[in-house]
mmCIF file of C-alpha atoms in Angstrom:
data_model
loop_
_atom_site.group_PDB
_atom_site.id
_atom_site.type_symbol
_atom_site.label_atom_id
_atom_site.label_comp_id
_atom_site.label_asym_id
_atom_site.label_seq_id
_atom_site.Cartn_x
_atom_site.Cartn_y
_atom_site.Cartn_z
ATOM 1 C CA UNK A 241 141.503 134.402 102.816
ATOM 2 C CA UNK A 242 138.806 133.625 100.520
ATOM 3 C CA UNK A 243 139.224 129.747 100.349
ATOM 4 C CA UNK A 244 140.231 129.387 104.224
ATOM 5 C CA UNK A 245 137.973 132.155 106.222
ATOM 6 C CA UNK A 246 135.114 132.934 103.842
ATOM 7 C CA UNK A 247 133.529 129.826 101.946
ATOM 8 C CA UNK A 248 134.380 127.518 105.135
ATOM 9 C CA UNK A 249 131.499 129.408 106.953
ATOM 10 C CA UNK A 250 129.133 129.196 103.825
ATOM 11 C CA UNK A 251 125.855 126.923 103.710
ATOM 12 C CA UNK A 252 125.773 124.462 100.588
ATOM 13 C CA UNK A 253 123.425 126.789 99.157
ATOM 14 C CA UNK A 254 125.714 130.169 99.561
ATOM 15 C CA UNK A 255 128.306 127.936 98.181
ATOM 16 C CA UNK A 256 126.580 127.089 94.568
ATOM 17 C CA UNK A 257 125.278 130.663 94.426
ATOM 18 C CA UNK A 258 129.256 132.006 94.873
ATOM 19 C CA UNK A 259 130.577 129.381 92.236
ATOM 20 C CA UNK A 260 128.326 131.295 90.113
ATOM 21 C CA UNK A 261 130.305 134.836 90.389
ATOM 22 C CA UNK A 262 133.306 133.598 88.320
ATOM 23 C CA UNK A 263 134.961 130.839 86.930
ATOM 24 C CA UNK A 264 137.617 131.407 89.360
ATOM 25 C CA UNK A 265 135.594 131.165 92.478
ATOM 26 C CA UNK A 266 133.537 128.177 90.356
ATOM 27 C CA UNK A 267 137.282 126.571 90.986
ATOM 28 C CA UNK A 268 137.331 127.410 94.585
ATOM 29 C CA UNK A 269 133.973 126.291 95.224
ATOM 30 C CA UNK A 270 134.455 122.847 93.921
ATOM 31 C CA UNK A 271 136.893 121.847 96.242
ATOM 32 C CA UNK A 272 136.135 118.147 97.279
ATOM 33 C CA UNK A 273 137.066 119.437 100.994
ATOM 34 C CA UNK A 274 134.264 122.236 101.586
ATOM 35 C CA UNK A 275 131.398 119.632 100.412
ATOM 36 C CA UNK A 276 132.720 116.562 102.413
ATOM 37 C CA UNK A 277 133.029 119.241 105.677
ATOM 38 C CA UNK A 278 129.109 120.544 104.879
ATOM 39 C CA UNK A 279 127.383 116.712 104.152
ATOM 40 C CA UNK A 280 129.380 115.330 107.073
ATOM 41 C CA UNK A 281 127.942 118.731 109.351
ATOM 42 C CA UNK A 282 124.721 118.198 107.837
ATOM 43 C CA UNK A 283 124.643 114.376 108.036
ATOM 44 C CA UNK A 284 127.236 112.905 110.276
ATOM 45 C CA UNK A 285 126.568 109.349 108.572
ATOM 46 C CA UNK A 286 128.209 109.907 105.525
ATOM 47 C CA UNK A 287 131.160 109.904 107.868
ATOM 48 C CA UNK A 288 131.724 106.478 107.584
ATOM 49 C CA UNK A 289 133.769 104.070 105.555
ATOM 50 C CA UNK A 290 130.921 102.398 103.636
ATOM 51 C CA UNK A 291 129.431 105.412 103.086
ATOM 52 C CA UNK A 292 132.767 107.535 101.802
ATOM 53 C CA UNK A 293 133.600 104.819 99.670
ATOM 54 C CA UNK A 294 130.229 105.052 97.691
ATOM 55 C CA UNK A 295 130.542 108.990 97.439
ATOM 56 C CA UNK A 296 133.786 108.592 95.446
ATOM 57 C CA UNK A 297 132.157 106.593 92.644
ATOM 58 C CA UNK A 298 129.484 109.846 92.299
ATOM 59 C CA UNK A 299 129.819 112.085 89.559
ATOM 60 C CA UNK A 300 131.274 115.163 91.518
ATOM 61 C CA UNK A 301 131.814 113.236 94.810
ATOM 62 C CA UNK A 302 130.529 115.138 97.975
ATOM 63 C CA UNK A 303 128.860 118.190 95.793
ATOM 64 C CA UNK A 304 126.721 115.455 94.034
ATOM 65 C CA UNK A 305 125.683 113.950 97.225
ATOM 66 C CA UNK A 306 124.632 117.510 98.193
ATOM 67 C CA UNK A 307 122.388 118.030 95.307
ATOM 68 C CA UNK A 308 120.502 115.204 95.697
ATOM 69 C CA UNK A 309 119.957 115.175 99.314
ATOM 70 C CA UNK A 310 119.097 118.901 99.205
ATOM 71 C CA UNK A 311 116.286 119.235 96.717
ATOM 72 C CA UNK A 312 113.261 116.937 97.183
ATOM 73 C CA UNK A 313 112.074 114.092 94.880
ATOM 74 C CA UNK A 314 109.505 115.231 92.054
ATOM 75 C CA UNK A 315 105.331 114.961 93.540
ATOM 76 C CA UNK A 316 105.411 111.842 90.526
ATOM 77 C CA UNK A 317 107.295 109.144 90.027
ATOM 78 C CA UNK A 318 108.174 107.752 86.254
ATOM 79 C CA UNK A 319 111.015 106.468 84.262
ATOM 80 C CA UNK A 320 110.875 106.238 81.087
ATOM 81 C CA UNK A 321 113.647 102.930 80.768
ATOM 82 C CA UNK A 322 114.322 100.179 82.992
ATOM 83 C CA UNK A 323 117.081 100.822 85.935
ATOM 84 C CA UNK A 324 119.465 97.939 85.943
ATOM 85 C CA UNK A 325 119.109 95.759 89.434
ATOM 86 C CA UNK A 326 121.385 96.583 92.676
ATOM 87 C CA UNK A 327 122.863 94.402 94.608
ATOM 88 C CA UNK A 328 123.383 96.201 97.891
ATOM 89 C CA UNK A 329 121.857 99.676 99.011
ATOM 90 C CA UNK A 330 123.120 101.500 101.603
ATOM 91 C CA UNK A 331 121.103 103.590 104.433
ATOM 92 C CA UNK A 332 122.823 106.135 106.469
ATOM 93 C CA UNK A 333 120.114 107.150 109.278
ATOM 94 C CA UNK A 334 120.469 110.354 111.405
ATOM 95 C CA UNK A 335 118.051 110.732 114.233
ATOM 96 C CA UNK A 336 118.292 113.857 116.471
ATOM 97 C CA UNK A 337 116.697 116.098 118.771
ATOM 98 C CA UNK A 338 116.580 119.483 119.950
ATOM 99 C CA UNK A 339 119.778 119.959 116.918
ATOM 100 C CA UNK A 340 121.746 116.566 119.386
ATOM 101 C CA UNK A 341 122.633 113.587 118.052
ATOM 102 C CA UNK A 342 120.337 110.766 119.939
ATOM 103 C CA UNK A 343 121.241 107.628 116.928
ATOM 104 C CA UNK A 344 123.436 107.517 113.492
ATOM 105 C CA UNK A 345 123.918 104.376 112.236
ATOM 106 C CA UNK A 346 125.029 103.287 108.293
ATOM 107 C CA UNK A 347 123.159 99.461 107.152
ATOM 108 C CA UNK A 348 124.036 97.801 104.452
ATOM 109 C CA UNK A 349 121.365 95.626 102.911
ATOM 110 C CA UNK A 350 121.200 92.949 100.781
ATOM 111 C CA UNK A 351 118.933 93.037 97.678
ATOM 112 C CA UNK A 352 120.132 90.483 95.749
ATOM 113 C CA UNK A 353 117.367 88.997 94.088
ATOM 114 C CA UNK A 354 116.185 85.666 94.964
ATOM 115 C CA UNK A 355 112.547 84.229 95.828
ATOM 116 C CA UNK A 356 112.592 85.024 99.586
ATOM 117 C CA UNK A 357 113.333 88.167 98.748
ATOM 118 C CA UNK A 358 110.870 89.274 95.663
ATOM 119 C CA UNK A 359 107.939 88.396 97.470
ATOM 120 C CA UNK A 360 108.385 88.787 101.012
ATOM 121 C CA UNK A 361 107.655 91.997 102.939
ATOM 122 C CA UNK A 362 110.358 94.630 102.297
ATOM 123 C CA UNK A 363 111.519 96.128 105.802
ATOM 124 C CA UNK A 364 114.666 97.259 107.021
ATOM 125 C CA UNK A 365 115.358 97.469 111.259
ATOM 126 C CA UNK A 366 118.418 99.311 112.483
ATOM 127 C CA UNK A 367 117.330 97.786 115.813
ATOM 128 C CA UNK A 368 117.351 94.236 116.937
ATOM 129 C CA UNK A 369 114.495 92.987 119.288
ATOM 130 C CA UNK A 370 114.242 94.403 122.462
ATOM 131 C CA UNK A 371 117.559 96.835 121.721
ATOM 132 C CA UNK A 372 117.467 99.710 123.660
ATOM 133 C CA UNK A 373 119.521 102.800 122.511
ATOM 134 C CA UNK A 374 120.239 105.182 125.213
ATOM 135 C CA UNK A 375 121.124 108.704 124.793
ATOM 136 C CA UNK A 376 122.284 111.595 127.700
ATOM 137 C CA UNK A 377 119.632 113.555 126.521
ATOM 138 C CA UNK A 378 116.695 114.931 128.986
ATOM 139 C CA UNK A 379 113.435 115.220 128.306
ATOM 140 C CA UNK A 380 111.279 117.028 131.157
ATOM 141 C CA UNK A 381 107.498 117.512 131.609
ATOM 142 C CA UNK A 382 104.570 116.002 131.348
ATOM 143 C CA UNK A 383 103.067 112.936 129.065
ATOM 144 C CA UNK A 384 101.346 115.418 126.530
ATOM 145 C CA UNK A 385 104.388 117.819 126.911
ATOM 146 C CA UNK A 386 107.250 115.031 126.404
ATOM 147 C CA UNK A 387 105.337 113.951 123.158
ATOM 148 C CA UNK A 388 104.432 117.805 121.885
ATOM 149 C CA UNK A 389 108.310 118.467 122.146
ATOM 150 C CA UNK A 390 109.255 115.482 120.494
ATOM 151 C CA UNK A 391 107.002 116.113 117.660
ATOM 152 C CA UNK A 392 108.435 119.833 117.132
ATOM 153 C CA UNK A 393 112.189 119.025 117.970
ATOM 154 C CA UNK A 394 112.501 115.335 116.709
ATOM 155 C CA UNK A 395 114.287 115.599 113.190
ATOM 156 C CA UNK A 396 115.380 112.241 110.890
ATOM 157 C CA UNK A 397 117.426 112.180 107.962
ATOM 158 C CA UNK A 398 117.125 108.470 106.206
ATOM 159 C CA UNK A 399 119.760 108.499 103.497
ATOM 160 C CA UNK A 400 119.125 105.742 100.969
ATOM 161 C CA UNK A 401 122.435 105.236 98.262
ATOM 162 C CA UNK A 402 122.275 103.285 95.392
ATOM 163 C CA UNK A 403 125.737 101.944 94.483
ATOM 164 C CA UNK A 404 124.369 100.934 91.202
ATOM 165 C CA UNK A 405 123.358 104.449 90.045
ATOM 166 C CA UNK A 406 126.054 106.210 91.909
ATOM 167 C CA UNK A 407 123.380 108.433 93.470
ATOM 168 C CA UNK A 408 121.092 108.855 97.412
ATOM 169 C CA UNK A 409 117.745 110.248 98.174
ATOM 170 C CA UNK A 410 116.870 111.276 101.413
ATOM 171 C CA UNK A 411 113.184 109.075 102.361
ATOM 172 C CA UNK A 412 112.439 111.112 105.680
ATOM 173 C CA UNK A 413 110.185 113.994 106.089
ATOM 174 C CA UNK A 414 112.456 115.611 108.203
ATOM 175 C CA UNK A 415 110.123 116.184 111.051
ATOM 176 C CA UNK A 416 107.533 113.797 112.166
ATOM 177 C CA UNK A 417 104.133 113.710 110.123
ATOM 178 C CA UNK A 418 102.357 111.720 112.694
ATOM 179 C CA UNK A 419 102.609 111.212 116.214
ATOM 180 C CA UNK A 420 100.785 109.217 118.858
ATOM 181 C CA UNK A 421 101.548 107.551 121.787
ATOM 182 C CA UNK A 422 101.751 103.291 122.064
ATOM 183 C CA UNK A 423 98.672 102.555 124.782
ATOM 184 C CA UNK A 424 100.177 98.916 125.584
ATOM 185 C CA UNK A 425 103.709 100.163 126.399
ATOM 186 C CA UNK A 426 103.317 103.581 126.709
ATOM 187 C CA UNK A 427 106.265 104.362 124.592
ATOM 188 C CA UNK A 428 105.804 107.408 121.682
ATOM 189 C CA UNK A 429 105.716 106.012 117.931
ATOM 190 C CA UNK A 430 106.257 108.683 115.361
ATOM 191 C CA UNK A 431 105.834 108.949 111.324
ATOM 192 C CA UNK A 432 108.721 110.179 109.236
ATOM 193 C CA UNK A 433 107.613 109.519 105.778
ATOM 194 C CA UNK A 434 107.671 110.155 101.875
ATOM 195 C CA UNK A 435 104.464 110.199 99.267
ATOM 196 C CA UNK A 436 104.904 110.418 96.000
ATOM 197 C CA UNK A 437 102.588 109.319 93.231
ATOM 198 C CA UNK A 438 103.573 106.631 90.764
ATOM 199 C CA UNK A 439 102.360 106.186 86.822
ATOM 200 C CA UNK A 440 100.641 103.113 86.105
ATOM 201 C CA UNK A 441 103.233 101.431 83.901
ATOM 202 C CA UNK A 442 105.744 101.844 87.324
ATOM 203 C CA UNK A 443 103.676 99.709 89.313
ATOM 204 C CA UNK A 444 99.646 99.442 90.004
ATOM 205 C CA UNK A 445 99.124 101.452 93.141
ATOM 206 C CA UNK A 446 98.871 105.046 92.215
ATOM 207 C CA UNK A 447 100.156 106.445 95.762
ATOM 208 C CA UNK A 448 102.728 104.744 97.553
ATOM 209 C CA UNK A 449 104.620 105.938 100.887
ATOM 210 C CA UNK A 450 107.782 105.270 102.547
ATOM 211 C CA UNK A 451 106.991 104.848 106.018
ATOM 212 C CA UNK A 452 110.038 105.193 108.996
ATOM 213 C CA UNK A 453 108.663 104.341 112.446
ATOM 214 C CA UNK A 454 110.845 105.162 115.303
ATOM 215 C CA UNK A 455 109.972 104.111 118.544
ATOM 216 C CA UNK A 456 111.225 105.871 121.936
ATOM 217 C CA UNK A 457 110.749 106.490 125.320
ATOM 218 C CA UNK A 458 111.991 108.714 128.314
ATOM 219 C CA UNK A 459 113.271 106.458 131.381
ATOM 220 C CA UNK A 460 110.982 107.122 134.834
ATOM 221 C CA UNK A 461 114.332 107.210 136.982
ATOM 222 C CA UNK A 462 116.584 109.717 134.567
ATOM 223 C CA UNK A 463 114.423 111.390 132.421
ATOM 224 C CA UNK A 464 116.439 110.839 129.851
ATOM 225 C CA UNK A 465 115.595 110.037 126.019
ATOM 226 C CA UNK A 466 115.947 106.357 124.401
ATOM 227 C CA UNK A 467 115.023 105.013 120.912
ATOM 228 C CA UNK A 468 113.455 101.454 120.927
ATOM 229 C CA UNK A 469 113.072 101.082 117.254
ATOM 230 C CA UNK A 470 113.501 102.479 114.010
ATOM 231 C CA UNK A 471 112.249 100.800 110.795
ATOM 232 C CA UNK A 472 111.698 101.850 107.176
ATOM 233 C CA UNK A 473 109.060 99.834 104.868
ATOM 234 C CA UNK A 474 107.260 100.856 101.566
ATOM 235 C CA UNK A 475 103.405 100.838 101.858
ATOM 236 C CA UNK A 476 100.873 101.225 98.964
ATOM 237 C CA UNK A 477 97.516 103.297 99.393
ATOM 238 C CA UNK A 478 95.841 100.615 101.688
ATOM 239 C CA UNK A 479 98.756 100.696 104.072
ATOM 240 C CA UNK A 480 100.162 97.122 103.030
ATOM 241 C CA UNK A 481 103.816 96.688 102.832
ATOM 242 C CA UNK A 482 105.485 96.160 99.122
ATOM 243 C CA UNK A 483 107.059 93.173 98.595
ATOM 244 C CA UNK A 484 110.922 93.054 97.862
ATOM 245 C CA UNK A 485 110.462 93.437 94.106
ATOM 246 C CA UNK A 486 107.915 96.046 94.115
ATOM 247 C CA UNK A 487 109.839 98.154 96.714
ATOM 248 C CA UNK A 488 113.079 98.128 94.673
ATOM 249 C CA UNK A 489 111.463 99.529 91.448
ATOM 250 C CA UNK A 490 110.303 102.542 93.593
ATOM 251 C CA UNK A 491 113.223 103.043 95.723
ATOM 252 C CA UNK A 492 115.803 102.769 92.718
ATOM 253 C CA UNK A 493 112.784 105.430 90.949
ATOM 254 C CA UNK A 494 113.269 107.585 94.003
ATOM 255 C CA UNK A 495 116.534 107.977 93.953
ATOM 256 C CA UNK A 496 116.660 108.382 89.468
ATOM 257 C CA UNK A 497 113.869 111.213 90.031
ATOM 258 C CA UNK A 498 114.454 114.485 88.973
ATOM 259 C CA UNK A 499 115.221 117.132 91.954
ATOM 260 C CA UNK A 500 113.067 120.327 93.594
ATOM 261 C CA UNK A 501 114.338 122.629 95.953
ATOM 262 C CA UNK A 502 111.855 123.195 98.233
ATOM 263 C CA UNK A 503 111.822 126.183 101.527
ATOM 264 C CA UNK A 504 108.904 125.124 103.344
ATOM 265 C CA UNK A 505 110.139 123.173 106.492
ATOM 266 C CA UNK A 506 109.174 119.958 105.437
ATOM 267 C CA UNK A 507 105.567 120.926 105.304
ATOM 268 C CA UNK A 508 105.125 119.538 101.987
ATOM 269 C CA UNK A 509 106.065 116.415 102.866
ATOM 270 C CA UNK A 510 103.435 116.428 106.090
ATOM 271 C CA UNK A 511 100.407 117.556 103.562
ATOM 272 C CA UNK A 512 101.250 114.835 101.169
ATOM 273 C CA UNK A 513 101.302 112.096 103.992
ATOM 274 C CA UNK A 514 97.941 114.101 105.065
ATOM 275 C CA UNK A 515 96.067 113.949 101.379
ATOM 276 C CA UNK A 516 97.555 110.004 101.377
ATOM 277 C CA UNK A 517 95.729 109.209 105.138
ATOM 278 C CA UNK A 518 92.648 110.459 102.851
ATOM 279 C CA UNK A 519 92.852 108.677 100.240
ATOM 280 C CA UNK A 520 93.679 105.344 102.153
ATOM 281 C CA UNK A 521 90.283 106.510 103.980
ATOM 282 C CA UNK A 522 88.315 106.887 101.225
ATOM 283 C CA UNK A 523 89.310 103.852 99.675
ATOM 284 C CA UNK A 524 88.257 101.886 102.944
ATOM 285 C CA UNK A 525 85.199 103.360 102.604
ATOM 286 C CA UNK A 526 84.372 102.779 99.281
ATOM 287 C CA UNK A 527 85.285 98.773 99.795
ATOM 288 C CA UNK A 528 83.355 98.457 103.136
ATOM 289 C CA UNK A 529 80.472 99.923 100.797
ATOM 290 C CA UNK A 530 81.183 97.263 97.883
ATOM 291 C CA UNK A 531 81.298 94.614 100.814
ATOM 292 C CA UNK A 532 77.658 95.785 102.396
ATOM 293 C CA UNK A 533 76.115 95.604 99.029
ATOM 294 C CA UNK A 534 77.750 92.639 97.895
ATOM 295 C CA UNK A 535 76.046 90.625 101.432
ATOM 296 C CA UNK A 536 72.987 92.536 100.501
ATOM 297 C CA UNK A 537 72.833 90.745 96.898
ATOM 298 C CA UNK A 538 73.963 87.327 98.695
ATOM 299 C CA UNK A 539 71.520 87.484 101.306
ATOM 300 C CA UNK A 540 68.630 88.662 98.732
ATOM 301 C CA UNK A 541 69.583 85.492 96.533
ATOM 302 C CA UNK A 542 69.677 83.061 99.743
ATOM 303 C CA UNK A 543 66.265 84.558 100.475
ATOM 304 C CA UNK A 544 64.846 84.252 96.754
ATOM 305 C CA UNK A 545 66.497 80.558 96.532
ATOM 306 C CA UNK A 546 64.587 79.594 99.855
ATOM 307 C CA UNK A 547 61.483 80.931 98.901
ATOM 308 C CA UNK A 548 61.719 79.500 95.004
ATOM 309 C CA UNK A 549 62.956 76.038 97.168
ATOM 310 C CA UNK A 550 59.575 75.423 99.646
ATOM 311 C CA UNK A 551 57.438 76.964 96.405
ATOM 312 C CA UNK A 552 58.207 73.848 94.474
ATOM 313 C CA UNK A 553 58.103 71.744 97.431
ATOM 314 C CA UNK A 554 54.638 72.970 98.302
ATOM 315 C CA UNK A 555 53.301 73.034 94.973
#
């Protein structure tokens, strides 16, 4: 009765917190069967082969998975050794709304390293050009009111796995940290992101973001709710993309962090993106400042050269 009719309907969190009782119900707890039934519930992308085939090579299979997709990543990132270099990483996106599934989709990506890859632009598009994905879902209302219920019903779960390390870490906010609406195509672009602040010896920006766009629309005729695009890149504190090499180190230190369980609705994640839009002001402040007083001393010397110039000339 237990095993069958009682942990079946627990949460992942009701489930660690019985294990504790006894070593017996430990036992029952750590059945391979409950944890694959609660990620694949709570993230129907780990439902696929690619993905199911990584989760075996973790240390406690599903339940491992669980851990580090529950708790959040530590505010700072730092390792104290090297991580050795992966070859492939593996993203399992789900993108829903209103609790419905609108887009899952598992990517594998190469990250072998090579010299296109270590210094180009890392990005990652689980849409081609132009590909529409349409769902059954409609969205009523106005402009304003279409994009206000996005913003509070929209949810994203961007699972990153690291074959390497046998361990994921899940990049999205959950809900959107920024929303605003595309003036040229009229379609709604919204912000799922993670900030997290790196030590110098990691790499030389000391904030850093992982940025998922997604891109969607609601069709005039049907109402109904489609997904345009859906991207993930790596940005330091000016908003510039990493390049391959740079983005690896903080991925791979992403998903090594230590874990924090955090009950706050993913408004953590939304004041860190806030504090980073701040500091990526602040900064562009501060340079547009160095740049005005930097013409000011260029055009004072032009002006003192001229003047020293026709002096000799004249005298």
């Amino acid at each position: 009765i237990i095993q069958s009719h009682i942990l079946t309907r627990l949460d992942g969190r009701s489930l660690v917190s019985t294990g504790c009782a006894s070593s017996r119900l430990q036992s029952l707890c750590s059945e391979e069967k409950l944890w694959s039934d609660i990620c694949s519930s709570s993230w129907p992308s780990t439902e696929d082969p690619l993905v199911s085939q990584a989760i075996l090579n973790f240390k406690s299979g599903y339940r491992s998975l669980f851990s580090d997709l529950f708790a959040s990543s530590l505010d700072r990132l730092s390792i104290a050794e090297s991580l050795p270099p992966t070859g492939n990483i593996i993203s399992a996106v789900d993108l829903r709304y209103c609790d419905q599934m609108v887009f899952s989709k598992v990517e594998l990506t190469n990250t072998m390293p090579s010299d296109w890859f270590l210094s180009c632009p890392f990005r990652i598009d689980l849409l081609e050009h132009k590909e529409l994905v349409q769902s059954e879902l409609e969205v009523s209302g106005d402009d304003q009111t279409i994009q206000s219920n996005l913003e509070k019903q929209m949810t994203l779960s961007w699972i990153m796995i690291d074959p390497t390390q046998n361990r994921a870490v899940n990049l999205s906010s959950q809900k959107p940290v920024s929303v605003h609406r595309n003036w040229l195509t009229d379609e709604i672009e919204l912000t799922f992101a993670m900030v997290t602040a790196v030590d110098p010896h990691l790499h030389n920006n000391d904030h850093v973001s992982c940025n998922i766009e997604v891109t969607c629309g609601v069709k005039e005729d049907s109402m109904e709710l489609y997904v345009s695009g859906l991207s993930l890149t790596i940005q330091d504190i000016d908003g510039k993309c990493l390049n391959g090499k740079d983005s690896m180190v903080i991925l791979q230190g992403l998903i090594a962090a230590e874990r924090r369980w955090r009950n706050d609705g993913g408004k953590w994640r939304k004041e860190k993106y806030d504090e980073y839009i701040h500091r990526r002001k602040e900064r562009k402040e501060m340079m547009e400042m160095r740049e005005r007083r930097l013409d000011l001393v260029r055009v004072g010397c032009g002006v003192a050269f001229l003047m020293a110039f026709w002096s000799f000339a004249l005298f």
